XYZ file of C-alpha atoms in Angstrom:
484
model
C -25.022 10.977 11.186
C -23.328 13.061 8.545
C -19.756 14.261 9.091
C -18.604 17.720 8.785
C -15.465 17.973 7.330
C -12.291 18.606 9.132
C -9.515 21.022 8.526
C -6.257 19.154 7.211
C -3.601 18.068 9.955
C -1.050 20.275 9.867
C 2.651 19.433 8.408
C 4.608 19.557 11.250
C 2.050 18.514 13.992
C 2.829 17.615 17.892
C 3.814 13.306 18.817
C 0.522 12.168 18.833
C -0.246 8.899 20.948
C 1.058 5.870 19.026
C -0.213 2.328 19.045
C 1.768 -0.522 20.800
C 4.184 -2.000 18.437
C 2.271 -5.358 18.403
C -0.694 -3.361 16.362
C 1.793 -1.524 14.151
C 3.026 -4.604 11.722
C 1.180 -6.581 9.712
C -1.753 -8.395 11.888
C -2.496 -11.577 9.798
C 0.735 -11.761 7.715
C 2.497 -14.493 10.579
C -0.661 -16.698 11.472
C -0.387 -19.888 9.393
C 2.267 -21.126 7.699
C 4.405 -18.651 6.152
C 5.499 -18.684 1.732
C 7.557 -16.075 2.209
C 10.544 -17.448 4.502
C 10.757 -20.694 6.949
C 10.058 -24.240 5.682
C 7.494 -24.217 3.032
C 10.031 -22.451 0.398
C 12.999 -24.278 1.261
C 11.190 -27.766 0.967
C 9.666 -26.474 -2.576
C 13.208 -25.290 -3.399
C 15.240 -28.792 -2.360
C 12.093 -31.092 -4.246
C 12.569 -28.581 -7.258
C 16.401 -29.104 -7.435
C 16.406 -32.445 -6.701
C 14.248 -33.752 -9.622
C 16.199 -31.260 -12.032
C 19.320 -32.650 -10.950
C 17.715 -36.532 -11.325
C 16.631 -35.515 -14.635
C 19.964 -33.931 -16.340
C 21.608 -36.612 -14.436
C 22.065 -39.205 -17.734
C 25.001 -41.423 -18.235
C 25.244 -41.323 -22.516
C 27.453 -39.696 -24.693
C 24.643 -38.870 -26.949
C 23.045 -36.817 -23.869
C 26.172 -34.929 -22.928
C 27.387 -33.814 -26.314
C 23.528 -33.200 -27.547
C 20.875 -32.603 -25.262
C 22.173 -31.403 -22.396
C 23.514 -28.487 -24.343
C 20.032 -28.181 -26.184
C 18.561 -27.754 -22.450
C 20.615 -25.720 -21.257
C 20.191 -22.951 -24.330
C 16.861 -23.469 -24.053
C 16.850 -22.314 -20.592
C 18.970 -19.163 -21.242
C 16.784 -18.564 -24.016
C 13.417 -18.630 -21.830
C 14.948 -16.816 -19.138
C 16.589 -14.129 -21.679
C 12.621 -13.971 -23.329
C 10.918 -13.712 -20.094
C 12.702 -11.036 -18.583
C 13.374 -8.582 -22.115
C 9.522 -8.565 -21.919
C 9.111 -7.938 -18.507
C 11.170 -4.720 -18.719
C 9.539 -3.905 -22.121
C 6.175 -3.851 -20.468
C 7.254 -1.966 -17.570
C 5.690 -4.527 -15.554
C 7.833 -4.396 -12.872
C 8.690 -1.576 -10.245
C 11.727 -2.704 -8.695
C 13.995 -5.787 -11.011
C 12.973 -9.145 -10.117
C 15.869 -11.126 -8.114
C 18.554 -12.824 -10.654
C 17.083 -16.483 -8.439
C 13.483 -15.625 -10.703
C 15.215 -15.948 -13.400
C 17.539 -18.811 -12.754
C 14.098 -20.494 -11.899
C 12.392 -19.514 -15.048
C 15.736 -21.028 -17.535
C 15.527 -24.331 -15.089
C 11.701 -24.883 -15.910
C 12.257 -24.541 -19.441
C 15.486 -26.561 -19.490
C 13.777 -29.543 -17.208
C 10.873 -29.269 -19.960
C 13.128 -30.087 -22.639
C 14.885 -32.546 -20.616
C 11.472 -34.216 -20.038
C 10.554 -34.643 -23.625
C 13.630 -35.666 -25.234
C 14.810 -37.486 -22.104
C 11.828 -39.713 -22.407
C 13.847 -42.609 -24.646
C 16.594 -42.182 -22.601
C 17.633 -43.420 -18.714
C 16.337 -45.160 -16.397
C 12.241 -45.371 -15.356
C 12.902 -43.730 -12.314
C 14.956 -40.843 -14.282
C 12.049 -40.628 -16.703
C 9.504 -39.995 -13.875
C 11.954 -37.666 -12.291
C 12.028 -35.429 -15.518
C 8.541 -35.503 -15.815
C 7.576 -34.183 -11.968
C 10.749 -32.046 -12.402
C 8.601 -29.701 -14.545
C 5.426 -28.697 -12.429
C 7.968 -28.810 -9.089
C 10.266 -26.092 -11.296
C 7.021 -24.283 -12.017
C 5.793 -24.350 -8.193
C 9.256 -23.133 -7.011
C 9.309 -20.315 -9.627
C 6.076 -19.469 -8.388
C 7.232 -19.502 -4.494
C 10.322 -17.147 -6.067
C 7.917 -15.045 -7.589
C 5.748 -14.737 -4.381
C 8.648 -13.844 -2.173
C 9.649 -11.173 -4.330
C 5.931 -9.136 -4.303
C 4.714 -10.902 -1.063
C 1.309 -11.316 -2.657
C 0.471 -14.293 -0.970
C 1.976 -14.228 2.452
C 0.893 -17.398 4.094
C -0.366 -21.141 2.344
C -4.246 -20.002 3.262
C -4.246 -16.988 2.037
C -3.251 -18.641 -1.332
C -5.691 -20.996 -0.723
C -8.295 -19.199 -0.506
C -7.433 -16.538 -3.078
C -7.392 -20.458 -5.064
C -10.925 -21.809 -3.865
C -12.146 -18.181 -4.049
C -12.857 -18.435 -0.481
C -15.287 -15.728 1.032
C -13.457 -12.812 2.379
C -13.214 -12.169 6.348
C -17.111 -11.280 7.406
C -18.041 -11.434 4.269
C -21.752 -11.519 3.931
C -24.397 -11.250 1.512
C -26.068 -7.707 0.506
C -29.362 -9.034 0.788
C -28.810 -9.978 4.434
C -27.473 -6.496 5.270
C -31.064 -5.114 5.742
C -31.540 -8.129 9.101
C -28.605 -6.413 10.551
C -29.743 -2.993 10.703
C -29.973 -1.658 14.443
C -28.107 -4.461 15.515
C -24.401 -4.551 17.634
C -22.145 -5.843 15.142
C -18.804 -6.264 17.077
C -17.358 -5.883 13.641
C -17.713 -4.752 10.422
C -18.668 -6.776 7.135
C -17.715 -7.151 3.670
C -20.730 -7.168 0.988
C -19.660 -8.477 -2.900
C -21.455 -5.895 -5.343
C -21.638 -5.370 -8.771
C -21.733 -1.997 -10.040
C -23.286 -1.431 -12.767
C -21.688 0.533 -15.875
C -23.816 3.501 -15.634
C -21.381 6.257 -16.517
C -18.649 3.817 -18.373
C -18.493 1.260 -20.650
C -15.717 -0.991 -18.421
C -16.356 -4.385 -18.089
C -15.127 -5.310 -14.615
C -15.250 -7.850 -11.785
C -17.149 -8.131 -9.032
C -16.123 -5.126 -6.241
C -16.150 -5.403 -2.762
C -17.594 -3.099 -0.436
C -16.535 -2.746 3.828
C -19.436 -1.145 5.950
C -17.752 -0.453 9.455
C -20.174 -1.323 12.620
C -21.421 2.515 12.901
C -23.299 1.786 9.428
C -25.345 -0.905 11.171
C -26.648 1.664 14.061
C -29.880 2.996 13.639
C -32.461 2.868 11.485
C -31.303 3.852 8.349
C -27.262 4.268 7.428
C -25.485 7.002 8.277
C -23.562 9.123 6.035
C -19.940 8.100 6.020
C -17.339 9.283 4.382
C -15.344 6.652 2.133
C -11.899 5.436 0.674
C -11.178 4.266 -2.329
C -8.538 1.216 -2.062
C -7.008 0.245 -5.555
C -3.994 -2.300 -5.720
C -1.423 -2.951 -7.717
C -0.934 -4.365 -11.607
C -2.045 -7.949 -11.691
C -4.389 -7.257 -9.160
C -7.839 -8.490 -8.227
C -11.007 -6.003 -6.139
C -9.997 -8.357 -3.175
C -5.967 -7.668 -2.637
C -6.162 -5.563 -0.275
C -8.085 -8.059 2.066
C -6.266 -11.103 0.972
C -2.839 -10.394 0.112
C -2.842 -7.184 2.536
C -4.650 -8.742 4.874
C -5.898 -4.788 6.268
C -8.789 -5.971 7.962
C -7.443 -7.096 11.076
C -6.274 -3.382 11.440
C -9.530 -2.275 10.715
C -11.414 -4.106 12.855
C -9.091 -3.494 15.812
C -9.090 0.293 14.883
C -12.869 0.216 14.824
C -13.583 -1.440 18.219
C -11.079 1.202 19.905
C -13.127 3.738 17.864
C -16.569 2.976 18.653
C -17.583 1.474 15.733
C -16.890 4.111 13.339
C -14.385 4.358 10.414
C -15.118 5.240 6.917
C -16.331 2.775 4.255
C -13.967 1.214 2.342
C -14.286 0.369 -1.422
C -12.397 -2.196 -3.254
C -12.269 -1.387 -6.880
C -11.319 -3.374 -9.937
C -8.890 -1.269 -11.326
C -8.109 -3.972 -14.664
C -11.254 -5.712 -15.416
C -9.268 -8.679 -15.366
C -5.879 -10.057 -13.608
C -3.283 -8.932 -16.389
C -5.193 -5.853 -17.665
C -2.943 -2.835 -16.675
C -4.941 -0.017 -17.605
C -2.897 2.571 -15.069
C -6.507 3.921 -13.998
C -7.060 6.074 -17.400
C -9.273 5.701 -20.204
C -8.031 4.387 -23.590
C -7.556 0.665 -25.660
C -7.121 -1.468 -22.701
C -10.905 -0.042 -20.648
C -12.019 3.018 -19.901
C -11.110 2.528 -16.215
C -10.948 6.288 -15.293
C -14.789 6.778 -15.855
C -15.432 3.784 -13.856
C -13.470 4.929 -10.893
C -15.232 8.463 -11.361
C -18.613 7.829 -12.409
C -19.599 4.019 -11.579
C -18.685 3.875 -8.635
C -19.675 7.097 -6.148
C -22.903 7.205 -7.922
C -23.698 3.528 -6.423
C -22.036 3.911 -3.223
C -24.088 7.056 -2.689
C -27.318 5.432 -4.068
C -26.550 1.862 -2.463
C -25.073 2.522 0.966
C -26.133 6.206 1.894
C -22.234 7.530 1.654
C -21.319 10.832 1.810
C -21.204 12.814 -1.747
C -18.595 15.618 -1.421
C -15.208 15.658 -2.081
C -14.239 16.106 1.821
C -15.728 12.962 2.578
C -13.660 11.042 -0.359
C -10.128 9.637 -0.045
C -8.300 7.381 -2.677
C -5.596 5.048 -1.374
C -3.187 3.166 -3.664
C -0.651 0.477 -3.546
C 2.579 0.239 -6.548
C 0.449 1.243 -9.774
C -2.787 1.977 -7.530
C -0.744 4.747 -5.799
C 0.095 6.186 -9.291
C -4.062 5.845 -10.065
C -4.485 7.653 -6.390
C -2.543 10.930 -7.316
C -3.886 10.923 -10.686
C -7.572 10.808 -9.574
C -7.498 13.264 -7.057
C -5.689 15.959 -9.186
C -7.919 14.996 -12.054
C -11.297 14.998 -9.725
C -10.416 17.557 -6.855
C -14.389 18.016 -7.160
C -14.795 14.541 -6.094
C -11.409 13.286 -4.158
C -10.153 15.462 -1.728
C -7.471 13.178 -0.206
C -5.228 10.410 -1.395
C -2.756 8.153 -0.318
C 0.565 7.329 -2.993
C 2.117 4.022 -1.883
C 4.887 3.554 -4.301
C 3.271 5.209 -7.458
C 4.937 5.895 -10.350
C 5.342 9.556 -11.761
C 2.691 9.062 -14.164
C 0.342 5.906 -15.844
C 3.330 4.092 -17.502
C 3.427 1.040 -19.691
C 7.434 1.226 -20.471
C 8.694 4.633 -21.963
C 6.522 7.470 -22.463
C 6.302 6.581 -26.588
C 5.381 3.084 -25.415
C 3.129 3.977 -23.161
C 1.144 6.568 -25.459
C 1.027 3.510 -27.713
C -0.273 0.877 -25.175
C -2.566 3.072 -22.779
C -3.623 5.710 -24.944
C -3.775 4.135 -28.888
C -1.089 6.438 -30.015
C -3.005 9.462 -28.924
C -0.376 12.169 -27.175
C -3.152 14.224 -26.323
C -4.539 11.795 -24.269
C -1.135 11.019 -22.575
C -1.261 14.564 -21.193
C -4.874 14.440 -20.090
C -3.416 12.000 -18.003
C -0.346 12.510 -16.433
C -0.795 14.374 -13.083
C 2.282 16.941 -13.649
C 0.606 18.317 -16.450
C -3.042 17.793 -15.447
C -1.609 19.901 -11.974
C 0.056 22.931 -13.917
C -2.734 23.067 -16.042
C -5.717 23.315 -13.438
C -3.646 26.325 -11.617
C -4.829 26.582 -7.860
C -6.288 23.737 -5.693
C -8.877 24.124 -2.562
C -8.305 21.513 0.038
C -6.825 18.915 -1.425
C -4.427 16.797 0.958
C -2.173 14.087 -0.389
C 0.460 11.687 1.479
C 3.447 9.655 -0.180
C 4.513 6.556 1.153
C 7.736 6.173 -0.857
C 10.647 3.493 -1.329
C 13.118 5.427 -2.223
C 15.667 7.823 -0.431
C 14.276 11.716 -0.218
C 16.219 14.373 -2.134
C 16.552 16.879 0.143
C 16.002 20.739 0.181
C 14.442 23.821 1.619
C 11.170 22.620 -0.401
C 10.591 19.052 0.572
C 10.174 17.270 4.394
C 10.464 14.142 5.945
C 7.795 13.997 8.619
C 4.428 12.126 9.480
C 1.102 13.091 9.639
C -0.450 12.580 13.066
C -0.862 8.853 14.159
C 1.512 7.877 11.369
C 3.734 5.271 13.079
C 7.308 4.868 11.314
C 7.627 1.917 8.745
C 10.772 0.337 9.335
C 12.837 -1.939 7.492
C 12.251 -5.403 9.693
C 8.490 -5.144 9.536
C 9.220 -5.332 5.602
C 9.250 -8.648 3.453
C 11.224 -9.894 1.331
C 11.311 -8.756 -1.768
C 13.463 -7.404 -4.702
C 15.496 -5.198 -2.439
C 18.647 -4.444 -5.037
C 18.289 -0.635 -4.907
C 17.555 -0.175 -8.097
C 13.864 1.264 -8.399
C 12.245 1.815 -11.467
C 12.407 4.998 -13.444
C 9.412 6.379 -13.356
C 9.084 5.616 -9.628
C 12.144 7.020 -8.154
C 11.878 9.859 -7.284
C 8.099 10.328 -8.145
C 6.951 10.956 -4.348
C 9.278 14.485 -4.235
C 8.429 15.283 -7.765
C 5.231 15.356 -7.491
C 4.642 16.691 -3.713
C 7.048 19.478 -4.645
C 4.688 20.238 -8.122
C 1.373 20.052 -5.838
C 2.430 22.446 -3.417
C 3.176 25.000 -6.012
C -0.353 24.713 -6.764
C -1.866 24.834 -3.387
C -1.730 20.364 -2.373
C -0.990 20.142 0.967
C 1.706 16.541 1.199
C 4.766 15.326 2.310
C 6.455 12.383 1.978
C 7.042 9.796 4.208
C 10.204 7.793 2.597
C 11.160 4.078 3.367
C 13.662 1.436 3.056
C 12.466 -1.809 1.763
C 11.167 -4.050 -0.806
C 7.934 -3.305 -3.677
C 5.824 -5.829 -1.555
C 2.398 -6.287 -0.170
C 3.813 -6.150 3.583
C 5.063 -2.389 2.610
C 1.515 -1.608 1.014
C 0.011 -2.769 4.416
C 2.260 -0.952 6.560
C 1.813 2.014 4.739
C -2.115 2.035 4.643
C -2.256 0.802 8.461
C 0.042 3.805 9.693
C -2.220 6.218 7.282
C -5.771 4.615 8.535
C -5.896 6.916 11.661
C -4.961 9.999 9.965
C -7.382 9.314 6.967
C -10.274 8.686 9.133
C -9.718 12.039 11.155
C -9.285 13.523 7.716
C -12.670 12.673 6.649
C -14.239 13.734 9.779
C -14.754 10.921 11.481
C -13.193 12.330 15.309
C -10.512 9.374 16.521
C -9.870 8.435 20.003
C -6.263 9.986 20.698
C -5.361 11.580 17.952
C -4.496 15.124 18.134
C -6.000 17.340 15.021
């Protein structure tokens, strides 16, 4: 069953049919019991500052005039450290809220306290300092959570914890008793590619096959997306953290079974490996993405080959990996998705980041950075890109604010929280105009689709489930009720 491609949506299309509201937010981020608002944080929070408050609480001179002011520049010191490197690495797209870092200089300060404090006080004030640590440490953690809405509910941090299969998850070597068989949904096979065209050492990948792959007697050819999340990311983010399957699964039994194969790449090789997708000191990432990867999807699951029949979607840094890929690789990408990308692979400023990504190399740096890589290859042939952007358009004759067909509107309640100051980082405001307005001077057909909210997960599932319907018609897979 092999899948003609389709001719790109066009910019300003009709109101196509829309899905009830209860499909359009995030299915799977409210079951269970919530770490992003409601009880769980504000327990965490009141045990935290309890303890810490037990703990500085000593009656001595000595304490007073010594170590409480020895804690208490220890803390400001810790919290001063922690975020000057945070915003030297460019690890962060929007600031982190001031509480992360009033919950950072607290843990170290209640550290101190617990080692100095140990000669000093009462038992019950020693025991206090000492579980005033790890309870500082859990409620930074919750902060931290709440601010990129990684893990939105206590089981999915469980399970990210136990390493807990993923939803249908089965083995590969059971996918052959399947074959012919009604599924009801799809399922998720662990695979490891092998590093035939790189030389990346990665993690484990994970691979959706939607119900249509099951029918027949051999798989049919299906076209396939590339999902890639953000920095400090894991191959299974998407499913845990964006919890997207739900959407797929429900999209898939309204559309017969059929929706492209999805693809979860690792994009690091491990957790807090930010190698921005390109090849250089910290992996050669690019050539895995490129070469490792559609050669065993193609060879392992029957997918389609052609660039029509390939779509990249990224969340935060994975957006900036999307755009880069498909300018780089028109030949084998012919779609992509930008959720809150950057302009360009950044690890800080551009010097710093030719430093860190590339080993000094400039050359490299411009290899790599999709304005240049775009006015360098001159005219594109069907290449069709979407932005799902944070920040507000800029507005002229050149640029639009519209939605592709089937696109419902993000809006800011279906949002978590997150670090929603307005301040967005520098290479990312902006980037979603800058680069749609650069593409189309070279023959990309985008737009940009602009939001208000916070650098979360909930946005980067919003974002892909509004895009899913369009994508799929995209790749020539025909969807129930959407107009083309």
């Amino acid at each position: 069953m092999t899948h003609a491609p389709v001719q790109s949506p066009p910019l300003a299309p009709p109101p196509a049919p829309q899905a009830p509201a209860a499909r359009t937010g995030y299915p799977g981020f409210h079951h269970g019991v919530s770490l992003l608002h409601g009880w769980v944080p504000q327990v965490v929070a009141f045990a935290a500052v309890l303890l810490l408050v037990i703990a500085f609480a000593r009656f001595t001179r000595r304490w007073w005039l010594l170590w409480m002011p020895v804690c208490a520049v220890a803390g400001v010191a810790v919290a001063w450290a922690a975020w000057i490197f945070t915003n030297n690495q460019g690890l962060a797209s929007d600031p982190a809220p001031v509480l992360l870092w009033s919950c950072v200089g607290l843990t170290a300060a209640g550290l101190v306290a617990a080692v100095v404090g140990l000669r000093t006080g009462g038992w019950w004030q020693r025991i206090a300092a000492i579980l005033a640590v790890p309870a500082a440490l859990l409620h930074t953690g919750v902060v931290l959570n709440q601010w990129v809405g990684y893990y939105p509910t206590v089981q999915a941090a469980w399970d990210a914890l136990n390493a807990d299969p993923l939803p249908h998850q089965v083995d590969i070597d059971a996918l052959g008793g399947l074959r012919n068989t009604d599924m009801g949904t799809g399922r998720i096979v662990e695979v490891n590619i092998p590093e035939s065209g790189s030389d990346f050492r990665h993690r484990r990948e994970y691979v959706y096959l939607p119900p249509a792959w099951f029918a027949g007697d051999k798989p049919p050819t299906l076209p396939t997306i590339m999902m890639i999340g953000g920095e400090f990311n894991t191959p299974a983010d998407w499913v845990r953290s964006g919890q997207i399957m739900p959407v797929v699964d429900d999209f898939a039994a309204k559309n017969n079974g059929q929706t492209p194969v999805l693809v979860f790449v690792d994009s690091g090789g491990s957790f807090n490996n930010d190698t921005e997708c390109v090849n250089g000191p910290r992996g050669d990432a690019a050539d895995h993405l490129t070469k490792d990867v559609p050669d065993y999807m193609e060879s392992t699951f029957g997918v389609a080959g052609d660039a029509s029949a390939w779509a990249v979607v990224g969340w935060s840094m994975g957006g900036t990996c999307a755009v880069d890929l498909a300018v780089m690789h028109p030949d084998q990408f012919g779609t992509f998705v930008d959720i809150a990308g950057d302009l360009g692979p950044t690890a800080g400023t551009k010097e710093q980041t030719i430093t860190r990504l590339y080993g000094g190399n400039a050359d490299a740096w411009a290899q790599f950075d999709p304005l240049t890589v775009m006015r360098m290859h001159g005219p594109y042939t069907d290449v069709v890109g979407l932005f799902d952007d944070l920040t507000a358009p800029k507005h002229n004759s050149g640029q639009q604010k519209m939605n592709f067909p089937g696109m419902p509107k993000v809006t800011e309640d279906r949002i978590g929280k997150g670090g929603r100051d307005g301040v967005m980082d520098t290479n990312e405001e902006g980037a979603a105009e800058t680069l749609c307005d650069e593409g189309r001077k070279v023959g990309i057909d985008c737009t940009v689709h602009t939001t208000v909210g916070g650098h979360t997960w909930q946005f980067a599932s919003s974002a892909f489930t509004s895009s899913f319907p369009w994508l799929t018609a995209r790749l020539g897979i025909p969807v129930a009720g959407l107009s083309s």
